[in-house]
Coordinates of C-alpha atoms in Angstrom, one line a residue:
X1 CA 33.2 62.7 50.1
X2 CA 34.7 59.0 50.4
X3 CA 38.6 58.6 51.0
X4 CA 41.0 58.3 48.2
X5 CA 44.2 57.7 47.9
X6 CA 46.7 59.5 45.6
X7 CA 50.2 59.0 44.3
X8 CA 53.0 61.9 45.1
X9 CA 56.5 61.9 44.0
X10 CA 59.1 61.0 47.1
X11 CA 62.8 60.2 45.8
X12 CA 65.0 56.9 47.4
X13 CA 68.8 57.3 48.2
X14 CA 69.8 56.6 45.3
X15 CA 67.8 60.1 43.7
X16 CA 65.3 57.6 42.2
X17 CA 61.7 59.0 42.4
X18 CA 59.2 56.2 43.5
X19 CA 55.4 56.6 44.4
X20 CA 54.0 56.9 48.1
X21 CA 50.5 56.5 48.6
X22 CA 48.5 59.5 50.8
X23 CA 44.9 59.3 52.1
X24 CA 42.6 62.0 51.0
X25 CA 39.8 62.7 53.7
X26 CA 37.3 65.4 54.2
X27 CA 38.2 68.6 56.1
X28 CA 36.5 67.5 59.7
X29 CA 39.1 64.0 59.1
X30 CA 41.6 66.0 58.5
X31 CA 41.5 68.2 61.2
X32 CA 41.0 65.0 63.9
X33 CA 43.7 63.7 62.5
X34 CA 46.0 67.0 63.0
X35 CA 44.9 67.1 66.7
X36 CA 45.8 63.4 67.3
X37 CA 49.5 64.8 66.0
X38 CA 49.7 67.5 67.5
X39 CA 49.4 65.8 71.2
X40 CA 52.6 64.0 69.8
X41 CA 54.0 67.0 68.6
X42 CA 53.5 68.4 72.0
X43 CA 54.9 65.6 73.9
X44 CA 57.3 65.9 71.6
X45 CA 58.6 69.5 72.8
X46 CA 57.9 68.6 76.8
X47 CA 60.3 65.9 76.1
X48 CA 62.6 68.5 74.2
X49 CA 62.5 70.7 76.6
X50 CA 63.8 68.6 79.4
X51 CA 66.7 67.2 77.1
X52 CA 67.5 71.0 76.8
X53 CA 67.6 71.7 80.5
X54 CA 69.9 68.5 80.7
X55 CA 72.5 69.5 78.2
X56 CA 72.4 73.2 79.9
X57 CA 73.0 71.2 83.3
X58 CA 75.6 69.1 82.3
X59 CA 79.1 69.6 84.4
X60 CA 81.8 71.4 82.9
X61 CA 85.7 70.1 82.2
X62 CA 88.3 73.0 82.8
X63 CA 90.3 73.6 79.0
X64 CA 93.8 73.7 80.5
X65 CA 95.3 75.1 77.2
X66 CA 94.7 78.5 75.7
X67 CA 94.2 77.2 72.4
X68 CA 95.9 79.8 70.0
X69 CA 94.3 80.1 66.3
X70 CA 95.7 81.8 63.3
X71 CA 93.7 84.6 61.6
X72 CA 95.2 86.3 58.4
X73 CA 97.9 89.1 58.6
X74 CA 99.5 86.7 61.0
X75 CA 97.1 87.6 63.8
X76 CA 96.8 85.0 66.3
X77 CA 93.5 84.7 68.7
X78 CA 92.9 82.6 72.1
X79 CA 90.1 80.4 72.6
X80 CA 89.3 82.8 75.4
X81 CA 89.2 85.6 73.1
X82 CA 86.6 83.9 71.3
X83 CA 84.4 83.4 74.0
X84 CA 82.2 86.6 74.3
X85 CA 78.6 87.9 74.0
X86 CA 76.8 88.6 76.8
X87 CA 77.5 85.1 78.1
X88 CA 80.9 84.6 77.4
X89 CA 80.4 81.4 74.9
X90 CA 81.5 80.4 71.6
X91 CA 80.0 77.9 69.6
X92 CA 82.6 76.3 67.3
X93 CA 81.9 73.7 64.5
X94 CA 84.9 71.6 63.7
X95 CA 84.9 72.9 59.9
X96 CA 85.8 69.6 57.9
X97 CA 88.6 72.0 55.2
X98 CA 92.2 71.2 54.7
X99 CA 92.5 74.0 52.1
X100 CA 91.6 74.5 48.5
X101 CA 88.5 75.9 47.1
X102 CA 85.9 74.7 49.0
X103 CA 85.7 72.5 52.1
X104 CA 83.4 69.4 53.1
X105 CA 80.1 70.4 51.4
X106 CA 77.9 68.6 54.2
X107 CA 79.7 71.3 56.6
X108 CA 79.5 73.9 54.4
X109 CA 76.0 73.1 54.5
X110 CA 75.4 73.9 58.2
X111 CA 77.6 77.0 57.7
X112 CA 75.5 78.3 55.3
X113 CA 72.1 77.8 57.9
X114 CA 74.5 78.9 60.8
X115 CA 75.5 82.3 58.9
X116 CA 71.7 83.2 58.7
X117 CA 71.0 83.3 62.1
X118 CA 74.4 84.9 63.3
X119 CA 73.0 88.3 63.9
X120 CA 70.4 86.9 66.1
X121 CA 72.6 85.0 67.8
X122 CA 76.3 87.1 68.3
X123 CA 74.4 89.3 71.0
X124 CA 74.2 86.1 73.2
X125 CA 76.9 83.9 72.1
X126 CA 80.1 84.0 69.2
X127 CA 79.8 82.0 66.5
X128 CA 83.3 80.4 64.9
X129 CA 84.3 77.7 62.2
X130 CA 87.9 76.2 63.2
X131 CA 89.6 74.2 60.9
X132 CA 93.0 72.7 59.5
X133 CA 93.4 74.8 56.7
X134 CA 95.1 78.2 56.3
X135 CA 93.9 81.5 57.3
X136 CA 94.2 82.2 53.9
X137 CA 92.1 79.5 52.5
X138 CA 89.4 80.2 54.9
X139 CA 89.2 83.8 54.1
X140 CA 88.8 82.8 50.5
X141 CA 86.0 80.4 51.3
X142 CA 84.5 82.7 53.5
X143 CA 84.3 85.1 50.9
X144 CA 83.2 83.2 48.3
X145 CA 80.0 81.7 50.5
X146 CA 79.1 85.2 52.2
X147 CA 80.0 83.8 55.7
X148 CA 80.1 87.1 58.1
X149 CA 81.4 84.8 61.2
X150 CA 84.7 84.3 62.3
X151 CA 86.9 81.4 60.8
X152 CA 90.2 80.9 62.3
X153 CA 92.9 77.7 62.0
X154 CA 94.4 75.1 63.8
X155 CA 96.2 73.7 61.9
X156 CA 99.3 74.4 64.3
X157 CA 97.9 73.5 67.0
X158 CA 96.3 70.1 68.4
X159 CA 92.5 71.6 68.7
X160 CA 90.7 69.6 66.7
X161 CA 92.7 65.5 67.5
X162 CA 91.2 66.6 71.1
X163 CA 87.7 67.1 70.4
X164 CA 87.2 64.2 68.8
X165 CA 87.1 65.1 65.0
X166 CA 90.6 65.0 63.5
X167 CA 93.2 61.7 63.4
X168 CA 96.2 60.5 61.7
X169 CA 95.9 58.0 58.8
X170 CA 97.4 55.6 61.0
X171 CA 94.9 55.7 63.2
X172 CA 92.0 55.6 60.3
X173 CA 93.7 52.4 58.8
X174 CA 94.2 50.3 62.1
X175 CA 90.5 51.2 63.2
X176 CA 91.5 53.4 66.6
X177 CA 89.9 56.7 65.2
X178 CA 87.0 56.5 67.4
X179 CA 84.1 58.8 66.7
X180 CA 80.9 60.2 68.9
X181 CA 82.7 59.1 72.4
X182 CA 83.7 55.9 71.0
X183 CA 80.2 55.3 69.8
X184 CA 81.9 54.7 66.3
X185 CA 85.4 53.9 64.6
X186 CA 85.4 56.5 61.7
X187 CA 86.5 55.7 58.4
X188 CA 85.8 58.2 56.0
X189 CA 89.4 60.1 56.0
X190 CA 91.1 62.1 58.8
X191 CA 88.7 64.9 59.5
X192 CA 85.4 64.6 61.3
X193 CA 82.6 67.1 62.2
X194 CA 81.2 68.5 65.1
X195 CA 80.1 71.1 67.2
X196 CA 81.5 72.5 70.5
X197 CA 80.8 74.9 73.1
X198 CA 82.7 76.9 75.7
X199 CA 82.5 79.5 78.1
X200 CA 84.3 81.9 80.2
X201 CA 83.9 82.3 83.6
X202 CA 86.3 83.2 86.1
X203 CA 89.2 84.1 84.6
X204 CA 89.1 80.0 82.9
X205 CA 87.7 78.5 80.1
X206 CA 85.2 75.3 80.0
X207 CA 84.4 73.3 77.9
X208 CA 80.4 72.8 78.2
X209 CA 79.2 70.6 75.1
X210 CA 79.8 68.8 72.1
X211 CA 78.1 67.0 69.6
X212 CA 78.8 64.8 66.6
X213 CA 77.2 62.7 63.9
X214 CA 73.2 62.2 64.3
X215 CA 73.5 64.9 67.0
X216 CA 74.2 67.5 64.4
X217 CA 70.7 67.2 62.6
X218 CA 68.8 68.6 65.1
X219 CA 71.0 72.0 64.9
X220 CA 69.8 72.5 61.5
X221 CA 66.8 74.8 60.0
X222 CA 67.0 73.2 56.8
X223 CA 65.9 69.7 58.2
X224 CA 63.2 70.9 60.2
X225 CA 61.4 72.7 57.2
X226 CA 61.8 69.5 55.0
X227 CA 60.7 67.7 57.9
X228 CA 57.1 69.0 58.0
X229 CA 56.7 68.7 54.4
X230 CA 55.0 65.1 52.8
X231 CA 58.3 64.3 51.1
X232 CA 60.7 65.1 54.4
X233 CA 64.0 64.3 53.4
X234 CA 64.0 61.8 50.7
X235 CA 66.5 59.9 53.1
X236 CA 66.4 56.1 53.6
X237 CA 68.9 56.1 55.9
X238 CA 72.5 55.0 56.8
X239 CA 74.8 56.2 54.0
X240 CA 72.4 57.6 51.9
X241 CA 71.9 60.4 54.3
X242 CA 72.4 64.0 53.3
X243 CA 72.7 62.0 49.5
X244 CA 70.7 65.5 48.2
X245 CA 73.2 67.8 49.4
X246 CA 75.5 69.8 47.3
X247 CA 77.4 73.0 47.6
X248 CA 74.8 75.8 47.3
X249 CA 76.5 77.4 44.4
X250 CA 75.9 74.0 42.7
X251 CA 71.9 73.6 42.9

């Protein structure tokens, strides 16, 4: 069998299909190519494990304020009370949502995935979404989406601001809304996405990790599965990233 080329459909950042050429080879040649890729994957896995260890080895910072979050029915829960599971840990998604029928569709995309793994995660670490919306709007959206994790409101505290995902409009307009540890001037509204981790130990709460921007992508199972397909995510980078993501009820 001689090598040939086949045309498969790919999609650019504007949703237009474009041609992509793939070689077609005999089985023996395919296996050899796969073995070469396997070596690269093994090296990547090793580096990834080393990076994960560096995350675990990060120093902690004490959280001086035990933030109070609103729940429905006038109830309040403290950050220290969200630190649950056998390890006293909570993973928080900073949810871009101020109220209405739906929050940010990209945040919702991540939350859909986290909801599916929540039963496996909960014994080890709690997971919670924090937003500026009212508790009632959060409950409404959670029921609509079928989310089972806890959702709480930070509308009456500075939690979102303190962890780098909320600014005033004046800050955005002046270019002083710094995101991702100052790597980026945020220009896309007054809210931004992120994930933060907190751990309770010896009666205190510590901030152990936060990630923003492209750092969030490693936490998404949909990306991981698409990345093993020939077409991948069909993204061209930059402003076109995640152009294909919708609220799940809109597909």
